[in-house]
Short mmCIF file of C-alpha atoms in Angstrom, two decimals:
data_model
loop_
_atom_site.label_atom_id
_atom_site.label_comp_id
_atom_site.label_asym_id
_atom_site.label_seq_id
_atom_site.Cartn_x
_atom_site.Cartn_y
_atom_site.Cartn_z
CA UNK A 117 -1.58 -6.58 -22.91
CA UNK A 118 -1.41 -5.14 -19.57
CA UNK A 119 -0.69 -7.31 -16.51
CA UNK A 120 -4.48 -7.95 -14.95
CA UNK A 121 -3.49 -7.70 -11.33
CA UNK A 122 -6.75 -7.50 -8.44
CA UNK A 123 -6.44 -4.93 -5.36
CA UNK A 124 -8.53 -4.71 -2.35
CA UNK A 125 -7.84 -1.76 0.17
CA UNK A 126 -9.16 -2.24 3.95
CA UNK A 127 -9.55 1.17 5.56
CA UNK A 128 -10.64 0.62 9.19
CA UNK A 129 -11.61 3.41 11.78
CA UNK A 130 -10.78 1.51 15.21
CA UNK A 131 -7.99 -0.77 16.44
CA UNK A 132 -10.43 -1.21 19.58
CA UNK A 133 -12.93 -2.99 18.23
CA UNK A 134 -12.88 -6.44 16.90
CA UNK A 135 -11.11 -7.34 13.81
CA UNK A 136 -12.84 -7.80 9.91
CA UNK A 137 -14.52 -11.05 10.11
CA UNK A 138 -12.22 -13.52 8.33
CA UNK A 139 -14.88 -15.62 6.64
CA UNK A 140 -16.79 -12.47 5.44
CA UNK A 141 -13.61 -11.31 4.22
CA UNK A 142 -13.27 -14.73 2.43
CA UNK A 143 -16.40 -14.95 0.76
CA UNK A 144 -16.15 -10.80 -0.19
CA UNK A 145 -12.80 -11.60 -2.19
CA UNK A 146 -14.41 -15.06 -3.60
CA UNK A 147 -17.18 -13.15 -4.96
CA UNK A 148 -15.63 -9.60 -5.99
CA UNK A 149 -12.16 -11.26 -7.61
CA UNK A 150 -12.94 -13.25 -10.38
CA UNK A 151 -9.62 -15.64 -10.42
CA UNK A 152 -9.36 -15.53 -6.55
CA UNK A 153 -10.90 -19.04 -5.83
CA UNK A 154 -10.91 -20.42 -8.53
CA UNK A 155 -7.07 -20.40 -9.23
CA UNK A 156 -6.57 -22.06 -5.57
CA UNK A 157 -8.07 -25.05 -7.04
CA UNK A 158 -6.71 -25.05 -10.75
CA UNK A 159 -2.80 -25.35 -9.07
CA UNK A 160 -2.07 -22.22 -11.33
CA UNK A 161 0.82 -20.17 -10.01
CA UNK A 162 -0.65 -17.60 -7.76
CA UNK A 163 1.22 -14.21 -6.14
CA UNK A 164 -0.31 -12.04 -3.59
CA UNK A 165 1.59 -8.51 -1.64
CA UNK A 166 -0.17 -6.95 1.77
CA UNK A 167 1.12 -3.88 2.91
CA UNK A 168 -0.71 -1.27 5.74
CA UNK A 169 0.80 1.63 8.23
CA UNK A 170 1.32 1.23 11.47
CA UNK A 171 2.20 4.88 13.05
CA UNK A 172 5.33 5.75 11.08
CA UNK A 173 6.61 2.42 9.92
CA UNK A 174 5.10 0.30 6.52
CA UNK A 175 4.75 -3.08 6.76
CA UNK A 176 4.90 -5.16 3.65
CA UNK A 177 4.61 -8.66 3.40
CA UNK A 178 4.70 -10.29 -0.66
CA UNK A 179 4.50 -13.66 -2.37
CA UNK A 180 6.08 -13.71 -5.83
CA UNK A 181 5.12 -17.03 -6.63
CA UNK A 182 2.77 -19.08 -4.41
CA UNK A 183 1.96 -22.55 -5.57
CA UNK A 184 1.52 -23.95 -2.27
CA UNK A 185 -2.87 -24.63 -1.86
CA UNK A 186 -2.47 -24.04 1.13
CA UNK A 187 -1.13 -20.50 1.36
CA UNK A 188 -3.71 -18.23 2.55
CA UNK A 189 -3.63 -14.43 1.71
CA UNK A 190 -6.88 -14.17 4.35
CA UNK A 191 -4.23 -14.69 6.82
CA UNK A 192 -1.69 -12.49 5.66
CA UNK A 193 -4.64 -9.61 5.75
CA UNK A 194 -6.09 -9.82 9.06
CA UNK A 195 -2.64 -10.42 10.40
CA UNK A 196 -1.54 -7.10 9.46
CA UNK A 197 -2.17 -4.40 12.66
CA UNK A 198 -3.11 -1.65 10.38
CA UNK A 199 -6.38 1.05 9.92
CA UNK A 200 -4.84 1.10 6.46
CA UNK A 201 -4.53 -2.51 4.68
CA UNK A 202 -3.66 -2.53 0.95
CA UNK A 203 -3.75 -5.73 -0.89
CA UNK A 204 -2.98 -7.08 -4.41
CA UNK A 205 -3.39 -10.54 -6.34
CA UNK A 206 -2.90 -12.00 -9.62
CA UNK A 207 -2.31 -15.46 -11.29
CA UNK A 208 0.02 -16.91 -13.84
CA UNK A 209 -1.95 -17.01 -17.14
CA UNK A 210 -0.68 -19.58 -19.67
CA UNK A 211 2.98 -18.93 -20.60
CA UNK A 212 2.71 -15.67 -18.94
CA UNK A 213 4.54 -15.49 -15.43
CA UNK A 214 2.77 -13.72 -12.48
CA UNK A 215 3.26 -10.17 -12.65
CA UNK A 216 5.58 -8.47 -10.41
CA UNK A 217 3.25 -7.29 -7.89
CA UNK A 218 5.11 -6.13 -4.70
CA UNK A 219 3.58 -3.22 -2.66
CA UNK A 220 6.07 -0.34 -2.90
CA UNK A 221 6.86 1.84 -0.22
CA UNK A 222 8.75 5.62 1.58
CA UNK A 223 9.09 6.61 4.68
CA UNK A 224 5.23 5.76 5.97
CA UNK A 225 3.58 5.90 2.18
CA UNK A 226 2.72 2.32 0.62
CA UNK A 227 1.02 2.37 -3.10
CA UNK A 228 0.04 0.03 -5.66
CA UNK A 229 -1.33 0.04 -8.90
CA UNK A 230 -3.41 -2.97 -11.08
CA UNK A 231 -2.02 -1.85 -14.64
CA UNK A 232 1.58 -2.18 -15.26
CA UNK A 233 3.36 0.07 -17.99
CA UNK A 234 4.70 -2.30 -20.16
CA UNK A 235 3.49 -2.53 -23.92
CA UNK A 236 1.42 0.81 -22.87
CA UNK A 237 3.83 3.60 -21.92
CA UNK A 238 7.04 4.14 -24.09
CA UNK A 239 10.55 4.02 -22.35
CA UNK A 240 10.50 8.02 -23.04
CA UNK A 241 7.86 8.70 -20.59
CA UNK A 242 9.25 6.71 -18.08
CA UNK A 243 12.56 8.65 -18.52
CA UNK A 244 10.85 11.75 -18.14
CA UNK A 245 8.86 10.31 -14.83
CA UNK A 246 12.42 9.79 -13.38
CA UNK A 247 13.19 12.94 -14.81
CA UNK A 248 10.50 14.93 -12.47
CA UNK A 249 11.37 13.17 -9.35
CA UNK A 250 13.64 15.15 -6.88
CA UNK A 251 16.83 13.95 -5.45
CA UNK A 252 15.65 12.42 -2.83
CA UNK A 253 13.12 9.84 -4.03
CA UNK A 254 15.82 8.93 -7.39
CA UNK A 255 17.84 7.97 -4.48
CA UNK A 256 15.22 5.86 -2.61
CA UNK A 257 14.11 3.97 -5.64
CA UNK A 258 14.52 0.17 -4.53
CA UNK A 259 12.15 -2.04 -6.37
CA UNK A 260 13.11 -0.82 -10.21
CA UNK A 261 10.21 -1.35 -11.46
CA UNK A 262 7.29 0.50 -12.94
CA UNK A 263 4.54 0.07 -10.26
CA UNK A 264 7.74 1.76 -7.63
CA UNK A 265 8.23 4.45 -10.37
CA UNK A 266 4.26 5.72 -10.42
CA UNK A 267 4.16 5.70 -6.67
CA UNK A 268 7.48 7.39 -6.48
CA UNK A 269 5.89 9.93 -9.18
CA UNK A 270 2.82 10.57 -7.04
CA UNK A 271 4.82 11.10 -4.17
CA UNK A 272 6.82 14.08 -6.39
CA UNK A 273 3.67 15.40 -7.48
CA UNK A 274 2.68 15.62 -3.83
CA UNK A 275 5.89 17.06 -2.50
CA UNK A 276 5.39 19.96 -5.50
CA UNK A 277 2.10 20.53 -3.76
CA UNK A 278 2.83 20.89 0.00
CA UNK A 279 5.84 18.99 0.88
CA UNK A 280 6.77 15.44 2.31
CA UNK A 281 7.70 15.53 5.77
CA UNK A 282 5.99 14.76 9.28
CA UNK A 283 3.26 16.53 8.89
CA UNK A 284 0.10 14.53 7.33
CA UNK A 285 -0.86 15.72 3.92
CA UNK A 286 -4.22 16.68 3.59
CA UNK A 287 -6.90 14.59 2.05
CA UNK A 288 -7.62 17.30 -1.00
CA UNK A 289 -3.82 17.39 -1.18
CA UNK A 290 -3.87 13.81 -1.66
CA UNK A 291 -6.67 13.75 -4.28
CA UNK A 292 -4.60 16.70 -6.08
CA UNK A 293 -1.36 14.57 -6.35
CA UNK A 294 -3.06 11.11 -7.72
CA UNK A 295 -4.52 13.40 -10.35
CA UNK A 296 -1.46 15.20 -11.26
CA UNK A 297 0.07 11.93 -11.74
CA UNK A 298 -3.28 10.64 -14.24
CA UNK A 299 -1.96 13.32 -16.47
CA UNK A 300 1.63 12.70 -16.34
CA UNK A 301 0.87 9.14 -17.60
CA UNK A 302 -1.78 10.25 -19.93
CA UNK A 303 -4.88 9.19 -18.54
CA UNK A 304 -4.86 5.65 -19.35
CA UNK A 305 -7.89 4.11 -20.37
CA UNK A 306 -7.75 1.78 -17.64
CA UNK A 307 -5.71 3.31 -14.23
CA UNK A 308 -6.48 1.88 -10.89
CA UNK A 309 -3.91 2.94 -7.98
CA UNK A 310 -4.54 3.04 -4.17
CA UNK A 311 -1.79 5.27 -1.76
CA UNK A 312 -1.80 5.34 1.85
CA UNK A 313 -0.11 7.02 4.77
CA UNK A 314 -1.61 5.60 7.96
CA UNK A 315 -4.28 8.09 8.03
CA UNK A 316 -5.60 8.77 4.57
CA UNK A 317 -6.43 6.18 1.69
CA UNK A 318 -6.44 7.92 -1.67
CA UNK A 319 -6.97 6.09 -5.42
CA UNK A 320 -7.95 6.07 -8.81
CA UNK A 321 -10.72 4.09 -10.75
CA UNK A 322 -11.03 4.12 -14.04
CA UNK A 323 -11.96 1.05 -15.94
CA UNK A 324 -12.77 -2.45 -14.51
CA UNK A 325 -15.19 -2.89 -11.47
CA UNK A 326 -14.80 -1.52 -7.98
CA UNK A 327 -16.86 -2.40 -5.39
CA UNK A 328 -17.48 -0.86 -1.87
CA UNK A 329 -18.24 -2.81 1.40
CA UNK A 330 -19.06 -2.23 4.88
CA UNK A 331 -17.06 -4.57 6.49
CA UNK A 332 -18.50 -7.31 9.39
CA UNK A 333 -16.42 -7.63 12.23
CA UNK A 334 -15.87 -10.50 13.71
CA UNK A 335 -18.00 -11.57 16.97
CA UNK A 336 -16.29 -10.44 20.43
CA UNK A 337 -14.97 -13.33 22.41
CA UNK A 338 -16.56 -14.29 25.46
CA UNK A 339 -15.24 -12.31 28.59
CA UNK A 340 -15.40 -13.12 32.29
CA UNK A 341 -18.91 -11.39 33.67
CA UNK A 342 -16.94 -9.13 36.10
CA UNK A 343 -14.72 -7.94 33.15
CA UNK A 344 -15.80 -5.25 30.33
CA UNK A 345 -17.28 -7.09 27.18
CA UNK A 346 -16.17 -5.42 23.62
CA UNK A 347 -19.25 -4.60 21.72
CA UNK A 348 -19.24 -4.61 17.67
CA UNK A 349 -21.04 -1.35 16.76
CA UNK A 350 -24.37 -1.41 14.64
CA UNK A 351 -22.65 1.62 12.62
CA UNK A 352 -20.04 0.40 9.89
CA UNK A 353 -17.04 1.52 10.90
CA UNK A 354 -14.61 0.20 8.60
CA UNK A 355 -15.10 -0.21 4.72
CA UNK A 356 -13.50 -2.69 2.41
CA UNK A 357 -12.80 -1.60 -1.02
CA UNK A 358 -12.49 -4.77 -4.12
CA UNK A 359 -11.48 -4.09 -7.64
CA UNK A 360 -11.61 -6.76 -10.63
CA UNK A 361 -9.89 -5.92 -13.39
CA UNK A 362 -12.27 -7.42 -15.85
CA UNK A 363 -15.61 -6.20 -15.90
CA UNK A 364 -18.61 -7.91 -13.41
CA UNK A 365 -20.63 -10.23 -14.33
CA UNK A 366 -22.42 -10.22 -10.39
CA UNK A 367 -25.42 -8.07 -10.15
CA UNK A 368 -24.42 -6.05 -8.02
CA UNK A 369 -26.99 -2.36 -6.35
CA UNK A 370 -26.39 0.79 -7.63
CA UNK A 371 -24.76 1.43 -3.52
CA UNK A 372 -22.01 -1.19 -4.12
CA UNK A 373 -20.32 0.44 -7.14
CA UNK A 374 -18.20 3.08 -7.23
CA UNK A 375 -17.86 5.77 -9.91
CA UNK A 376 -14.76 5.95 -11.79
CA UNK A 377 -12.67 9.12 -10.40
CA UNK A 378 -10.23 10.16 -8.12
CA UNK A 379 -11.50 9.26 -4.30
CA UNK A 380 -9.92 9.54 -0.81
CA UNK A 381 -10.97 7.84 2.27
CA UNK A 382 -10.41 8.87 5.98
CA UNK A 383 -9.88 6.31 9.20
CA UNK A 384 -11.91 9.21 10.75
CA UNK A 385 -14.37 8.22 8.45
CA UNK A 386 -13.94 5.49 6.43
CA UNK A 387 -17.64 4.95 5.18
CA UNK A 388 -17.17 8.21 3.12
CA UNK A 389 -15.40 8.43 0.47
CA UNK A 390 -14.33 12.12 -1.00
CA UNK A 391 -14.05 13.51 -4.17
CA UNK A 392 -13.46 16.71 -5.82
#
């Protein structure tokens, strides 16, 4: 049984403008992850991770075990100032302790993934997936565990496509990698991984729901009437992307549900998604 872990990524084109409305944000993540309220009120162990990219540096922020009601991942989301937010949440189920969760990081990549290996991919192939990665990432491994290792993997697979250094990888580059890494781990039934740099969001979907949002800003505050007043643009300009790990039982339009594939999303952009 794989670990059944939720991920949201927030993909923004503006630091200008105002920020995601927190109680649309709130009731988006109430109604998209299944567990997500209900858990606050059960007491059940909870465990949450945030992560985004701000210029060249990754912030991270995790929970491993939350039990606190109180604790609010809404606040550890908007707080992060990032045009690429990547988030991740699970509960404790029965005996079962909360998954190890943590967003993993390099240099200015962060990545996470829903399904973790264990009971699905034999000690073998994660030898050989340590095997494959150069020098330089064996030696930046940090976490030890298996959501680290894919990342680290699709950051090999990249860097055998066009390099890692300061120069942005391309979007197609991008989509390349996260599928040369679906093959390495032999495209799982269920796979769901989101990477970003700062600039690009890529990811996989394949099994489960994910949904796509336009995201509502929050209102501008009140300014003096000789000072400029922010407006919030009638064009979406940021999108918020929800997956569930089980499937939905929402009806949900035909416009809200993304294909399984490989995708990558632009903070040029971020109402399009691409895909080869």
């Amino acid at each position: 049984m794989h670990d059944a872990v939720a991920l949201a990524a927030l993909v923004d084109s503006s630091k200008a403008e105002p920020r995601v409305d927190r109680q649309w944000l709130l009731s988006a993540l109430e109604t998209h992850w299944r567990d997500f309220q209900a858990e606050v009120s059960s007491g059940k162990t909870r465990a949450w991770s945030v992560g985004g990219v701000h210029g060249l540096e990754t912030l991270v922020q995790s929970r491993p075990v939350v039990r606190d009601r109180h604790a609010d991942l809404i606040d550890d989301l908007v707080r992060v100032p990032s045009q690429c937010t990547l988030a991740s949440f699970a509960v404790g189920a029965g005996q079962r302790p909360v998954p190890r969760l943590e967003i993993s990081r390099f240099e200015r990549w962060i990545g996470i993934q829903s399904e973790g290996l264990g009971g699905r991919v034999p000690g073998t192939l994660r030898d050989e997936l340590r095997r494959q990665l150069p020098g330089f990432l064996t030696r930046s491994l940090r976490q030890g565990t298996d959501r680290e290792l894919v990342l680290f993997s699709f950051l090999a697979c990249l860097h055998e496509l066009t390099g890692i250094g300061r120069t942005y990888a391309s979007a197609a580059d991008i989509r390349r990698a996260l599928q040369m890494v679906d093959d390495r781990l032999g495209n799982p039934d269920n796979f769901h991984m989101v990477v970003a740099d700062g600039r690009t969001t890529g990811l996989i979907h394949r099994g489960g729901t994910m949904v796509k949002l336009p995201v509502q800003r929050a209102k501008p505050p009140r300014r003096a009437i000789t000072g400029p007043h922010p407006a919030v643009t009638k064009h979406p300009s940021a999108l918020l992307l929800i997956h569930e790990p089980q499937p939905t039982d929402q009806p949900l339009d035909d416009s809200m549900l993304l294909p399984e594939g490989v995708f990558s999303v632009s903070t040029e952009a971020p109402v399009v998604l691409s895909a080869d």
